[in-house]
Short mmCIF file of C-alpha atoms in Angstrom, two decimals:
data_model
loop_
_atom_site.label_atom_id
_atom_site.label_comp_id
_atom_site.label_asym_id
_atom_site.label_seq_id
_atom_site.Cartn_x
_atom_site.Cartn_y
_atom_site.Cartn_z
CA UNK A 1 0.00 0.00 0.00
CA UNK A 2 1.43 3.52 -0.63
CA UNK A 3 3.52 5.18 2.04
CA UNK A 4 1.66 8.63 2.19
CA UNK A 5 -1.84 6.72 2.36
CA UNK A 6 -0.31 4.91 5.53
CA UNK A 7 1.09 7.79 6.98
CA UNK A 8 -2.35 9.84 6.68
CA UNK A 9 -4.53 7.08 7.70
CA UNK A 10 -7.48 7.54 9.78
CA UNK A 11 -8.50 4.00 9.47
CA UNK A 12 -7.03 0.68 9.42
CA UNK A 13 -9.83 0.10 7.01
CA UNK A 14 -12.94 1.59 5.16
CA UNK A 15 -15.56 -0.39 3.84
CA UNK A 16 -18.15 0.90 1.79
CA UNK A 17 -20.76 -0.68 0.71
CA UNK A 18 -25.44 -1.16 1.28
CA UNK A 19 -26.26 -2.60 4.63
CA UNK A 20 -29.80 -3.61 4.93
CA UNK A 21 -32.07 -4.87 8.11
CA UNK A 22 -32.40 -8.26 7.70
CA UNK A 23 -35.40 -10.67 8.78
CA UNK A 24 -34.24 -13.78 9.79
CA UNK A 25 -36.70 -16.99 9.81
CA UNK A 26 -37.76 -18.40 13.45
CA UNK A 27 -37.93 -21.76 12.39
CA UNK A 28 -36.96 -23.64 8.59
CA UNK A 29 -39.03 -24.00 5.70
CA UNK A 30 -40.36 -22.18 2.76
CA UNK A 31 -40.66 -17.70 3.65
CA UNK A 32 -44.90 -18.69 3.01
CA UNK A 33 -44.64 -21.05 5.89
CA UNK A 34 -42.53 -19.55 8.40
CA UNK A 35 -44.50 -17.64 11.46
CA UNK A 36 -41.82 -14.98 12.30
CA UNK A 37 -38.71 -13.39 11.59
CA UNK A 38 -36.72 -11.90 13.88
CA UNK A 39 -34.31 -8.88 13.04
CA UNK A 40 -30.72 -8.19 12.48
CA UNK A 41 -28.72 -6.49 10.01
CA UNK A 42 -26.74 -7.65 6.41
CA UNK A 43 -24.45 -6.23 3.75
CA UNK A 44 -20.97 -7.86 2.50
CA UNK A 45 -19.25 -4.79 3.59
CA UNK A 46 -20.39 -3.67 6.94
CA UNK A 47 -19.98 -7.06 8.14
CA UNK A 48 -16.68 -7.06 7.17
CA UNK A 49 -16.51 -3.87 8.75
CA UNK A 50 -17.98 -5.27 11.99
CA UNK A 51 -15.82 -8.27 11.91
CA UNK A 52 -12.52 -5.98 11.89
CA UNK A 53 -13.53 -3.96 14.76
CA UNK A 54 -14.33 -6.73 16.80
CA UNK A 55 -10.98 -7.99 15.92
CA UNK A 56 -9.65 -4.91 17.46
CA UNK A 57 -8.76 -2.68 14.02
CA UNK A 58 -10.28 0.59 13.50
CA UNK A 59 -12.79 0.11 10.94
CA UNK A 60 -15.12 2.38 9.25
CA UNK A 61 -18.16 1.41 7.47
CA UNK A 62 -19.54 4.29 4.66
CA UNK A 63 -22.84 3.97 3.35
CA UNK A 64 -26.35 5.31 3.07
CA UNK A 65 -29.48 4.31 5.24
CA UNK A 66 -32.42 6.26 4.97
CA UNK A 67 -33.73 9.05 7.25
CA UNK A 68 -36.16 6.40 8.77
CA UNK A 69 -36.27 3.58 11.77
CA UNK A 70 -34.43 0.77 9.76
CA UNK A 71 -31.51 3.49 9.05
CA UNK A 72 -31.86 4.15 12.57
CA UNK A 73 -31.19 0.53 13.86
CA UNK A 74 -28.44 -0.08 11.18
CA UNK A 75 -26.02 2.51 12.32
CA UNK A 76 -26.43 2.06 16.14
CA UNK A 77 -26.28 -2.23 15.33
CA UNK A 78 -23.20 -1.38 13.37
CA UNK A 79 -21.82 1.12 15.97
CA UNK A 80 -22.04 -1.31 18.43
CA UNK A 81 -19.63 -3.67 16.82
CA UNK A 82 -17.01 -1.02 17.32
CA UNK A 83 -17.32 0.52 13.78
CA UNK A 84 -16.69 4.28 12.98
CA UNK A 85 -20.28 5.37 11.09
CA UNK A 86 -19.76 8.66 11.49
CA UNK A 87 -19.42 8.83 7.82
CA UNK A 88 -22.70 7.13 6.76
CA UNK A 89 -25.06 9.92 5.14
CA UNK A 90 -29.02 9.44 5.55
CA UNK A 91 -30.99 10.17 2.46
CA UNK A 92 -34.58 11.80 3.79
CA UNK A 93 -36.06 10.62 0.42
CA UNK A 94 -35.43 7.01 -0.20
CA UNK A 95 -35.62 3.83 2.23
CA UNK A 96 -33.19 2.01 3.90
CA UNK A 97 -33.02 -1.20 2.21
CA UNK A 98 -34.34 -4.92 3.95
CA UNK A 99 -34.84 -8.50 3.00
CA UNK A 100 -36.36 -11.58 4.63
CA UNK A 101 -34.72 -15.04 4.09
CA UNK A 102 -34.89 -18.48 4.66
CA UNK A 103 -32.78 -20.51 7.43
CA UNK A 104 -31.36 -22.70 4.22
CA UNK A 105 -27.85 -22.82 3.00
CA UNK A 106 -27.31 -20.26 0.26
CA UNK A 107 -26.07 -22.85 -1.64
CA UNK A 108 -29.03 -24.92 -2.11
CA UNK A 109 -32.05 -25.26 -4.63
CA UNK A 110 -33.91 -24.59 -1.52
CA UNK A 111 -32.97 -20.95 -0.45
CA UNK A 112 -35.15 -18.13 -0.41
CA UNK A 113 -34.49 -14.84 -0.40
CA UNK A 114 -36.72 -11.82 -0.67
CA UNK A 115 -34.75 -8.38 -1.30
CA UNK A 116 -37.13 -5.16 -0.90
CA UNK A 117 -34.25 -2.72 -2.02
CA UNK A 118 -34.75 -1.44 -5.64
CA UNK A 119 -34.29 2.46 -5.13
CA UNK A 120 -33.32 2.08 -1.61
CA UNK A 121 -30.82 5.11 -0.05
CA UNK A 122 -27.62 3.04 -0.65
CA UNK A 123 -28.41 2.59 -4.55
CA UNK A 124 -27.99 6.83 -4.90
CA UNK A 125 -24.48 6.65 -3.52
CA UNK A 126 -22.10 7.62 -6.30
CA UNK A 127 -19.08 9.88 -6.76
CA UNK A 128 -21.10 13.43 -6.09
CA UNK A 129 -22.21 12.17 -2.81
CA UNK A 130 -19.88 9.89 -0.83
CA UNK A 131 -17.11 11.40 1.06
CA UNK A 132 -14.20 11.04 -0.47
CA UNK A 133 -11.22 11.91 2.57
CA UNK A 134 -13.31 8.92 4.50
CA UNK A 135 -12.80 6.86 1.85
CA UNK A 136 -8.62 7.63 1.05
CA UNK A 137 -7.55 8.26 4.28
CA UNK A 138 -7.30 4.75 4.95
CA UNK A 139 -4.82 1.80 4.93
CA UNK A 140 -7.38 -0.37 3.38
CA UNK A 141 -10.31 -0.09 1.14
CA UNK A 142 -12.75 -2.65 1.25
CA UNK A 143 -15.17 -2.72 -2.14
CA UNK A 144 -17.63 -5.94 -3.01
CA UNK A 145 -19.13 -6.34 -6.68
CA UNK A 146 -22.72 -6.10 -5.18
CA UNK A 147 -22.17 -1.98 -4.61
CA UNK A 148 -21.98 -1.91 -8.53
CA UNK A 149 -24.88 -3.78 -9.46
CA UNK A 150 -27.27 -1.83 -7.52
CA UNK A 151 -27.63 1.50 -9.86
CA UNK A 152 -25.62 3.28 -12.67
CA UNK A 153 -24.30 5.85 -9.89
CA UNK A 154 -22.97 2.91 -7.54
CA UNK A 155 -21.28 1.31 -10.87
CA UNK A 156 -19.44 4.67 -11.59
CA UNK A 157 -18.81 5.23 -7.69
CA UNK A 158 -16.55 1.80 -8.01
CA UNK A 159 -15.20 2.88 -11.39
CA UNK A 160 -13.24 6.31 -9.87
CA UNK A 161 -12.27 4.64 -6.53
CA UNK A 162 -10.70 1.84 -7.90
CA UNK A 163 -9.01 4.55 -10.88
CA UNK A 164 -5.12 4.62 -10.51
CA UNK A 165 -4.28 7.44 -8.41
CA UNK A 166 -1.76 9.07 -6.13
CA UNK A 167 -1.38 7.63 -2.48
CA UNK A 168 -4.11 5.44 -3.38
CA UNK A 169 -4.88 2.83 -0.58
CA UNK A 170 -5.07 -0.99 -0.88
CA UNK A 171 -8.10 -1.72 -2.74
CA UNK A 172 -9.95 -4.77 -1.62
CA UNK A 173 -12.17 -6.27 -3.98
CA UNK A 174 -14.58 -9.40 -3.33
CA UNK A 175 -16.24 -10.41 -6.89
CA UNK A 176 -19.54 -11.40 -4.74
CA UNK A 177 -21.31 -12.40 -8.27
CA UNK A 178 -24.86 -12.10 -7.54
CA UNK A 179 -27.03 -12.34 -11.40
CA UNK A 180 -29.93 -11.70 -9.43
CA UNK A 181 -29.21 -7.93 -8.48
CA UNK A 182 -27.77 -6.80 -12.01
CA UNK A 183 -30.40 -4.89 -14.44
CA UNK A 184 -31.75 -6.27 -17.25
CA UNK A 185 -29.16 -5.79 -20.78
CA UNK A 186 -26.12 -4.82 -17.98
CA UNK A 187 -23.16 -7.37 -18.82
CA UNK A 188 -22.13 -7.50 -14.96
CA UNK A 189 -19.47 -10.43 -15.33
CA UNK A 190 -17.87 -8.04 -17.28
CA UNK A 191 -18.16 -5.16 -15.09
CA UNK A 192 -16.78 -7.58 -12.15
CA UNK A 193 -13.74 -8.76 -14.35
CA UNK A 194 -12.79 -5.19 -14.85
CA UNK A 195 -13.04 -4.13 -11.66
CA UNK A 196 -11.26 -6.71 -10.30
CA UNK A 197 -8.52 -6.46 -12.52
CA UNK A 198 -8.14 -2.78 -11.18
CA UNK A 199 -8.01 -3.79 -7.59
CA UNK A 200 -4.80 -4.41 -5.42
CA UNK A 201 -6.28 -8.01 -3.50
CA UNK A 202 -9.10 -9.83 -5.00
CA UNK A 203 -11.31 -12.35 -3.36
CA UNK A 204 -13.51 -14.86 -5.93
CA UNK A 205 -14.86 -17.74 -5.48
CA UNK A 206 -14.08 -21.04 -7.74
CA UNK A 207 -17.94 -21.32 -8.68
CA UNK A 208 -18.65 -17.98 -9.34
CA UNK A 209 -15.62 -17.56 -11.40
CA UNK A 210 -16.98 -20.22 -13.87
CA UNK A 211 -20.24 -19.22 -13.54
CA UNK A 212 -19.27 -15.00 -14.11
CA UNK A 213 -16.55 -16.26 -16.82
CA UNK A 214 -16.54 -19.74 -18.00
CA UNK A 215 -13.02 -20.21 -16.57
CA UNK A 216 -12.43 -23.19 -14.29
CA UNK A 217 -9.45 -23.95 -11.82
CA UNK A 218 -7.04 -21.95 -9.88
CA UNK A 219 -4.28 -21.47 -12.50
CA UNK A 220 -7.24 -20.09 -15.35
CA UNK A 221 -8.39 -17.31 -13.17
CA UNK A 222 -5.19 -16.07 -12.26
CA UNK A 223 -4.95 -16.50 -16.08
CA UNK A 224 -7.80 -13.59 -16.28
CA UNK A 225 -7.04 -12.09 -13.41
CA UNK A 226 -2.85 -11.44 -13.66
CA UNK A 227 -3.36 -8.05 -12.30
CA UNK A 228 -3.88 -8.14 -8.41
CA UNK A 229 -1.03 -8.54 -6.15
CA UNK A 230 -3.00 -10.67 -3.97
CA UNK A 231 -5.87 -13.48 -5.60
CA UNK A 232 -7.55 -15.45 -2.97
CA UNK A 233 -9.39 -18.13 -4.83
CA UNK A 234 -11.83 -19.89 -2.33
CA UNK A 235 -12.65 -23.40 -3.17
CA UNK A 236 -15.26 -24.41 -1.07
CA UNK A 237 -14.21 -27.96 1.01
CA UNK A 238 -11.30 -27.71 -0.80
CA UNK A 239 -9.75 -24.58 0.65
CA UNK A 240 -8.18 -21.85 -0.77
CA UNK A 241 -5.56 -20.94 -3.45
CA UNK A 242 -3.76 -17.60 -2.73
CA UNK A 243 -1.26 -16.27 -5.88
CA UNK A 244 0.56 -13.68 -4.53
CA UNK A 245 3.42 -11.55 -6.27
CA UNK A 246 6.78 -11.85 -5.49
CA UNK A 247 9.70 -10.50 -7.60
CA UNK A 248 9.15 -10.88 -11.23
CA UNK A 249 6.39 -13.89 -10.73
CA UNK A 250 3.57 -15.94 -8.06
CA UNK A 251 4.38 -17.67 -4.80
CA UNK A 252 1.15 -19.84 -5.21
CA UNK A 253 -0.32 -20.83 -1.20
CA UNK A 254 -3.10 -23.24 -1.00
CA UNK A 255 -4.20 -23.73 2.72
CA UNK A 256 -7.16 -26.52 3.48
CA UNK A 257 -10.48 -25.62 5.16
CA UNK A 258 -11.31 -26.25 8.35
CA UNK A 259 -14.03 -28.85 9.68
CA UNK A 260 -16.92 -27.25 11.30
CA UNK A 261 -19.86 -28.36 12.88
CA UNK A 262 -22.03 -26.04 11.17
CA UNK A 263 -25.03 -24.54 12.55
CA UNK A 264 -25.64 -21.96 9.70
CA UNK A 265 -23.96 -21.37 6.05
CA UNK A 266 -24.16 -17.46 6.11
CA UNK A 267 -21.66 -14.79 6.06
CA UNK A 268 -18.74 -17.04 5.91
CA UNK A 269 -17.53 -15.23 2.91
CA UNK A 270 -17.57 -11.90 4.70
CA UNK A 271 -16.09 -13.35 7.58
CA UNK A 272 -13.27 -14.98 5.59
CA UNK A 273 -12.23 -11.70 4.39
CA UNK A 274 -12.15 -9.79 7.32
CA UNK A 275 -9.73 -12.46 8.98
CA UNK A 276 -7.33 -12.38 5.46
CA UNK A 277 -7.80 -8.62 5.68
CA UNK A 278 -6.88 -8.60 9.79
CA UNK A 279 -3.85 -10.63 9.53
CA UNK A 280 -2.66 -8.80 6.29
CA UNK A 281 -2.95 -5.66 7.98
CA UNK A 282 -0.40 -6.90 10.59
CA UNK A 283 1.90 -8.22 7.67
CA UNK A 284 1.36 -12.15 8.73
CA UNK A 285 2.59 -14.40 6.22
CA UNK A 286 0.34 -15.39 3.64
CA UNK A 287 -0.39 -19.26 5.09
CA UNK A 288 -1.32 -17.43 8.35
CA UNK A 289 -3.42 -14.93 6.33
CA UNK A 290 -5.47 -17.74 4.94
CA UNK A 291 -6.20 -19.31 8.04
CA UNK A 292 -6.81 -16.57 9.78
CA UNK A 293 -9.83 -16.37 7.18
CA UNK A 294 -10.49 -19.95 7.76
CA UNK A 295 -10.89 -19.06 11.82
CA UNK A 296 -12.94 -16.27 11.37
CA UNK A 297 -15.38 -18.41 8.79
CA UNK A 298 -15.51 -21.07 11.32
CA UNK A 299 -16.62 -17.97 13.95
CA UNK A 300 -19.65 -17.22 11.62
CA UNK A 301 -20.74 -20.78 10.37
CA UNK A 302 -21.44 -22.00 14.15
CA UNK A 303 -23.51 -19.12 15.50
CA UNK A 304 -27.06 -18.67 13.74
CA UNK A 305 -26.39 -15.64 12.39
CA UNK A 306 -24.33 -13.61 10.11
CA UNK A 307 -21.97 -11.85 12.51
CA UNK A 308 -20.12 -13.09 16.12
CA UNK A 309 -17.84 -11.67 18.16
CA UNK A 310 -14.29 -13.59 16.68
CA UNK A 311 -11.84 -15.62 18.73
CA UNK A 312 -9.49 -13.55 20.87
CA UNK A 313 -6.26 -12.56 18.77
CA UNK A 314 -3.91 -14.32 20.77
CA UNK A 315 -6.19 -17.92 20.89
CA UNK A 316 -6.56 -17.82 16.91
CA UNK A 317 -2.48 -16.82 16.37
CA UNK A 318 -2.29 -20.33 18.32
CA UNK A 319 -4.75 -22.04 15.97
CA UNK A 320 -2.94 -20.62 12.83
CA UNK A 321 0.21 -21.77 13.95
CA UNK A 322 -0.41 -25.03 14.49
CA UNK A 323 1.61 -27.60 11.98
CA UNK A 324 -0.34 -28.78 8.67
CA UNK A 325 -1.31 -31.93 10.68
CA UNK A 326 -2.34 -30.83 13.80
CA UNK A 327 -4.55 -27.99 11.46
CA UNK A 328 -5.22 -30.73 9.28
CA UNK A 329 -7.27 -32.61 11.72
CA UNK A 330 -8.62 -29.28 13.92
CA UNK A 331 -12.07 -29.53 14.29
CA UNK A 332 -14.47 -26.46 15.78
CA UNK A 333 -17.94 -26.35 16.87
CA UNK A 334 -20.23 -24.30 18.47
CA UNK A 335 -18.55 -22.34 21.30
CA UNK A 336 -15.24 -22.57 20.47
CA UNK A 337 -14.54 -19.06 19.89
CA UNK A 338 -14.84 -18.33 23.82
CA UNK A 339 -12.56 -21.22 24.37
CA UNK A 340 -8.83 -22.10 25.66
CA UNK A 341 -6.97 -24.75 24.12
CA UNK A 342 -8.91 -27.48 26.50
CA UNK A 343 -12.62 -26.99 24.85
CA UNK A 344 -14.23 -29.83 24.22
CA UNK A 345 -15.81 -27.74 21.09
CA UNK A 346 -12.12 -27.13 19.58
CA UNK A 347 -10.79 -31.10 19.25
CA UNK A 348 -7.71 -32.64 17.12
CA UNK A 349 -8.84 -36.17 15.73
#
């Protein structure tokens, strides 16, 4: 990251991006059957922003939330995570977005989701509106491809910040391919490709990579993706792949995934991200990186809900620096985040 964007810094790291109140289901099944919902709060970015401050980094989340209750509960949920919102604007004429959805992995035929966002306060953000020293004065820039599928302005908004400029920070950029969210006749793989491509560190996963741009396997989307210092290609079960640049070429990292006794498949993705991001921001080597975003996904898949407090820093340095065998055969359930080395919910096999 540049020298003079350090030096200024006002923030370890910025994330801008839509958060929405989200409805979560009291009990599986189909969103006609289930009674009630309760409430909590969603958005790639601000839960990587929450994730970082509760990992002890100064974070700051910027976004819009209307001038209304929802906008209300979304900065003081946010706030309470630790995060900086002093920098999210209200809009007095548009809503602050929300969606309902079902208890179901996200992966399945099964999922529902109901988003109740189209012309919501975060889809007016663009370059005339967002402020700009929040967003430079910062080690780290966190970006996700869903801020430029939600309007024209958001699209150009990710265009200028991830421009080549002077004392530009790290630009963090998770691909976060969603078809559903892009407007009909918009080629949004090939918005995501390019934006990518302009970004410093680059998170994708191996499915959407095929399904955004037909390319398959670790080696092909480094292939279309030689730009980035850093590509962290997650492979599901399989781990991930990390090409980073050394010298004149890749050191190529692949650390496995955890097993987890998973009580919910949300906001692993997020959560991943914020741990690569945490231990990159203290300059851990890349292998430590990684699992530091394995630890922190293993935090979020066995609570219910999108966001939990993470492992204390010194328990998860222990974790990550375990040998390949003892981490080969680690295996964390629910709890395990508030343990010591002698939970029963944190066991080598």
């Amino acid at each position: 990251m540049s020298g003079s964007a350090a030096r200024t810094a006002t923030a370890d790291v910025v994330c801008l991006g839509e958060s929405m109140v989200t409805f979560l289901p009291s009990q599986p099944g189909r969103l006609a059957d289930v009674p009630s919902f309760g409430r909590g709060i969603g958005g790639a970015e601000s839960n990587v922003a929450c994730a970082l401050a509760a990992a002890g980094h100064r974070a700051k989340w910027v976004g819009r939330v209307g001038a209304d209750g929802f906008g209300d509960h979304l900065v003081d949920a946010i706030a309470g995570y630790g995060v900086d919102t002093s920098a999210v604007r209200r809009d007095p004429d548009r809503p602050t977005g929300v969606y309902f959805r079902t208890a179901t992995d996200r992966a399945t035929d099964a999922y529902e989701v109901a988003y109740y966002r189209a012309g919501s306060a975060a889809s007016a953000m663009s370059p005339h509106n967002v402020p700009y020293d929040d967003l430079l004065t910062t080690r780290v820039l966190h970006l996700s491809g869903i801020t430029a599928a939600l309007s024209a302005d958001c699209l150009a908004l990710l265009h200028d910040l991830t421009a080549p400029r002077d004392g530009r920070p790290l630009v963090s950029f998770d691909v976060n391919h969603r078809p559903g969210l892009w407007r009909e006749g918009e080629t949004g793989p090939e918005v995501l490709l390019a934006l990518a491509r302009r970004s410093d560190l680059v998170f994708v996963g191996e499915d959407e990579a095929e399904e955004a741009w037909g390319v398959h396997g670790t080696e092909a989307i480094r292939a279309a993706l030689p730009e980035p210092d850093v590509l962290v290609v997650k492979r599901g079960a399989d781990g991930v792949t990390v090409f980073s640049r050394s010298g004149g070429g890749d050191t190529v990292t692949t650390v496995p995934s955890l097993r987890v006794d998973v009580v919910a498949a949300v906001g692993a993705g997020d959560a991943f991200a914020a741990g690569f991001l945490s231990a990159t921001l203290r300059d851990l080597p890349v292998r430590d990186r990684a699992r530091h975003g394995h630890l922190m996904a293993a935090a979020v898949l066995t609570v219910p809900g999108d966001l939990t407090g993470p492992p204390p820093r010194a328990y998860a340095d222990r974790l990550a620096a375990l040998d390949d065998e003892a981490w080969g055969t680690l295996r964390l359930g629910p709890g395990w985040t508030v343990a010591d080395g002698a939970n029963e919910e944190v066991r080598v096999t």
